[in-house]
Amino acid sequence: MRQFITLLSTTSLLLMLNISNFCDAFSVNNNNSPDVKPNHDVSRRTLFKSLSSITVTSIGILNVQNKPASASGGATAGGAYLLSAKQRYNQRVTDGVKAFLALSTSLESGSLEETKAFFSTEEQGGWKDSSAAGYLLSNAFRRSSTTPPDSLPSVKKWKAFSAELDVLQKSLKKKDLKGVKGSYEKAEVLLDAYLDAVELPPVIEMRM
C-alpha cells in the first residue's frame, strides 16, 4: 500500500508539471499575433505524448517495486553479501576440498603422514584455513540477517561434515588407520551434501 501511495503521488506530480507546461505553451500560442492561428493540434498532441510517457513510467516503477527477491538472497542479507562471500571464500574452500579428497590415495596405500599434514598446516588448502572459510561461506546462504546461523541448512551440513572430521582426527592421533579410513568415507558423503548447499561442484568433479 505504501508503494502504491508513493507511486500515485509521483504520477500526480508529473501530471501537474506536464499540464502546467501544456498551459504555458497554449498561452504562448494564443498570445501570438492575431493573424497567426494557434496550433491546438500540436499542443494536444504534446500533452497526449507526455501523459503516455507518465503512464509507462508509472507501470515500470510499480513492476520493479513488486518484483520478488531471488532465492539466493536478493534481500537484505542475500544478494551482494552472498556474492561477496563467494568471492572471498569459494577458492579457499575449493582448495581445502581438493586437498582433502587427495588423501584417499595415501590412505589406501596405508600412509597417515599426508593426512597429518593436511590437519596441521597453516597454509591455504589445509584444514585450518578451509574449515574457517567453509563455515563463513555456509553462513552467507541466508534470506535474513536475523536468521540464527545454526538454523541454516548450509551451516547444518557444514557442521555435520566438520564433526565427522573431528572423529577422524581422534583416530589419527591413535594411529588407527582403519578408524581414519572409516571416518574419511563417511566424511566424503557429508562433504558432497555441503558442496551442494553452497553451490559448489560435487565431490566427483572436485577429484578431477
Coordinates of C-alpha atoms in Angstrom, one line a residue:
M1 CA 0.0 0.0 0.0
R2 CA 2.9 2.4 0.9
Q3 CA 4.5 1.7 -2.5
F4 CA 1.2 2.4 -4.3
I5 CA 0.7 5.8 -2.5
T6 CA 4.2 6.8 -3.3
L7 CA 3.7 5.9 -7.0
L8 CA 0.4 7.8 -7.1
S9 CA 2.0 10.9 -5.6
T10 CA 4.9 10.7 -8.1
T11 CA 2.5 10.3 -11.0
S12 CA 0.3 13.2 -9.8
L13 CA 3.3 15.5 -9.6
L14 CA 4.5 14.6 -13.1
L15 CA 1.0 15.1 -14.4
M16 CA 0.7 18.5 -12.8
L17 CA 4.1 19.6 -14.2
N18 CA 3.2 18.5 -17.7
I19 CA -0.3 20.1 -17.6
S20 CA 1.5 23.3 -16.4
N21 CA 3.9 23.1 -19.4
F22 CA 1.0 22.5 -21.7
C23 CA -0.9 25.5 -20.4
D24 CA 2.2 27.7 -20.8
A25 CA 2.6 26.5 -24.4
F26 CA -1.1 27.1 -25.1
S27 CA -0.9 30.6 -23.6
V28 CA 2.1 31.4 -25.8
N29 CA 0.2 30.3 -28.9
N30 CA -2.8 32.4 -28.0
N31 CA -0.7 35.5 -27.3
N32 CA 0.9 35.4 -30.8
S33 CA -0.1 37.9 -33.4
P34 CA -3.8 37.9 -34.2
D35 CA -3.0 36.9 -37.7
V36 CA -1.3 33.7 -36.5
K37 CA -3.7 30.9 -35.9
P38 CA -2.9 28.9 -32.7
N39 CA -1.8 25.3 -33.3
H40 CA -4.2 23.5 -31.0
D41 CA -3.5 20.1 -32.7
V42 CA 0.2 20.3 -31.9
S43 CA -0.5 21.3 -28.3
R44 CA -2.9 18.4 -27.8
R45 CA -0.5 16.0 -29.4
T46 CA 2.3 17.2 -27.0
L47 CA 0.0 16.7 -23.9
F48 CA -1.0 13.2 -25.1
K49 CA 2.6 12.1 -25.5
S50 CA 3.5 13.5 -22.1
L51 CA 0.6 11.6 -20.4
S52 CA 1.5 8.4 -22.2
S53 CA 5.1 8.7 -21.0
I54 CA 3.9 9.2 -17.4
T55 CA 1.7 6.1 -17.7
V56 CA 4.5 3.9 -19.0
T57 CA 7.0 5.2 -16.4
S58 CA 4.5 4.5 -13.6
I59 CA 3.8 1.0 -14.7
G60 CA 7.6 0.3 -14.8
I61 CA 8.1 1.7 -11.3
L62 CA 5.2 -0.5 -10.0
N63 CA 6.7 -3.6 -11.6
V64 CA 10.1 -3.0 -10.2
Q65 CA 8.7 -2.4 -6.7
N66 CA 6.6 -5.6 -6.9
K67 CA 9.4 -7.8 -8.2
P68 CA 10.2 -10.6 -5.6
A69 CA 13.7 -11.2 -4.3
S70 CA 15.7 -14.1 -5.7
A71 CA 16.0 -17.4 -3.9
S72 CA 19.7 -16.8 -3.2
G73 CA 19.0 -13.8 -1.2
G74 CA 18.4 -10.7 -3.2
A75 CA 17.1 -9.3 0.1
T76 CA 18.9 -7.6 3.0
A77 CA 21.3 -10.4 3.8
G78 CA 21.5 -12.1 0.4
G79 CA 22.4 -10.7 -3.0
A80 CA 25.6 -8.6 -2.7
Y81 CA 26.5 -10.1 0.6
L82 CA 26.4 -13.6 -0.8
L83 CA 28.3 -12.6 -3.9
S84 CA 31.0 -11.1 -1.7
A85 CA 31.2 -14.2 0.5
K86 CA 31.6 -16.4 -2.6
Q87 CA 34.4 -14.2 -4.0
R88 CA 36.2 -14.4 -0.6
Y89 CA 35.7 -18.0 0.4
N90 CA 34.9 -20.1 -2.7
Q91 CA 38.6 -20.6 -3.7
R92 CA 39.7 -21.3 -0.1
V93 CA 37.0 -23.9 0.3
T94 CA 37.7 -25.4 -3.1
D95 CA 41.5 -25.7 -2.3
G96 CA 40.7 -27.4 1.0
V97 CA 38.2 -29.8 -0.5
K98 CA 40.6 -30.9 -3.2
A99 CA 43.4 -31.4 -0.7
F100 CA 41.1 -33.5 1.5
L101 CA 39.9 -35.6 -1.5
A102 CA 43.6 -36.2 -2.5
L103 CA 44.1 -38.0 0.8
S104 CA 42.3 -41.1 -0.4
T105 CA 45.3 -42.2 -2.4
S106 CA 47.7 -42.1 0.6
L107 CA 45.1 -43.7 2.9
E108 CA 44.6 -46.6 0.5
S109 CA 48.3 -47.2 0.5
G110 CA 48.3 -47.3 4.3
S111 CA 50.1 -43.9 5.0
L112 CA 48.8 -41.4 7.5
E113 CA 51.5 -38.8 7.0
E114 CA 49.7 -36.8 4.3
T115 CA 46.5 -36.8 6.5
K116 CA 48.5 -35.4 9.4
A117 CA 50.0 -32.7 7.2
F118 CA 46.5 -31.7 6.0
F119 CA 45.3 -31.1 9.5
S120 CA 48.5 -29.4 10.8
T121 CA 49.4 -27.0 8.1
E122 CA 48.6 -23.3 8.3
E123 CA 48.7 -22.8 4.5
Q124 CA 45.6 -22.4 2.3
G125 CA 44.3 -25.8 1.3
G126 CA 44.9 -27.2 4.8
W127 CA 42.1 -27.9 7.3
K128 CA 42.7 -24.9 9.5
D129 CA 42.1 -22.4 6.7
S130 CA 39.4 -24.3 4.8
S131 CA 37.4 -25.0 7.9
A132 CA 37.2 -21.3 8.7
A133 CA 36.3 -20.4 5.1
G134 CA 33.8 -23.3 4.9
Y135 CA 31.8 -22.1 7.9
L136 CA 31.8 -18.5 6.8
L137 CA 30.6 -19.5 3.3
S138 CA 27.8 -21.6 4.6
N139 CA 26.7 -18.8 6.9
A140 CA 26.3 -16.5 3.9
F141 CA 23.4 -18.5 2.4
R142 CA 20.6 -16.7 4.3
R143 CA 17.5 -14.8 3.5
S144 CA 17.5 -12.6 6.6
S145 CA 20.3 -11.2 8.7
T146 CA 18.2 -12.1 11.8
T147 CA 18.2 -15.8 11.0
P148 CA 20.3 -17.8 13.5
P149 CA 23.3 -19.5 11.8
D150 CA 22.5 -22.9 13.3
S151 CA 19.1 -23.0 11.6
L152 CA 20.6 -22.6 8.1
P153 CA 20.7 -25.8 6.1
S154 CA 24.1 -25.0 4.7
V155 CA 25.5 -24.5 8.2
K156 CA 24.0 -27.7 9.4
K157 CA 25.6 -29.6 6.6
W158 CA 28.9 -28.0 7.2
K159 CA 28.8 -28.9 10.9
A160 CA 27.9 -32.5 10.1
F161 CA 31.0 -32.7 7.9
S162 CA 33.2 -31.0 10.4
A163 CA 32.0 -33.2 13.2
E164 CA 33.0 -36.3 11.3
L165 CA 36.4 -34.9 10.7
D166 CA 36.8 -34.4 14.5
V167 CA 36.1 -38.2 14.8
L168 CA 38.7 -38.8 12.1
Q169 CA 41.3 -36.7 13.9
K170 CA 40.8 -38.7 17.1
S171 CA 41.5 -41.9 15.2
L172 CA 44.5 -40.2 13.6
K173 CA 46.0 -39.4 17.0
K174 CA 45.7 -43.1 17.9
K175 CA 47.3 -44.0 14.5
D176 CA 44.2 -46.1 13.9
L177 CA 44.3 -46.5 10.1
K178 CA 41.0 -48.4 9.9
G179 CA 39.2 -45.8 12.0
V180 CA 40.6 -43.0 9.9
K181 CA 39.5 -44.6 6.7
G182 CA 36.0 -45.3 8.0
S183 CA 35.6 -41.6 9.1
Y184 CA 37.0 -40.5 5.8
E185 CA 34.4 -42.4 3.8
K186 CA 31.6 -41.0 5.9
A187 CA 33.0 -37.5 5.6
E188 CA 33.1 -37.7 1.8
V189 CA 29.3 -38.3 1.7
L190 CA 28.7 -35.4 4.1
L191 CA 31.0 -33.2 2.1
D192 CA 29.0 -33.8 -1.0
A193 CA 25.9 -32.6 0.7
Y194 CA 27.7 -29.4 1.9
L195 CA 29.0 -28.6 -1.5
D196 CA 25.5 -28.8 -3.0
A197 CA 24.2 -26.5 -0.3
V198 CA 26.8 -23.8 -1.0
E199 CA 26.6 -24.1 -4.8
L200 CA 30.0 -25.7 -5.4
P201 CA 30.8 -28.6 -7.7
P202 CA 30.2 -32.1 -6.3
V203 CA 32.9 -34.4 -5.0
I204 CA 33.1 -36.3 -8.2
E205 CA 34.0 -33.2 -10.1
M206 CA 36.4 -31.9 -7.4
R207 CA 38.5 -35.0 -7.8
M208 CA 39.3 -34.2 -11.4

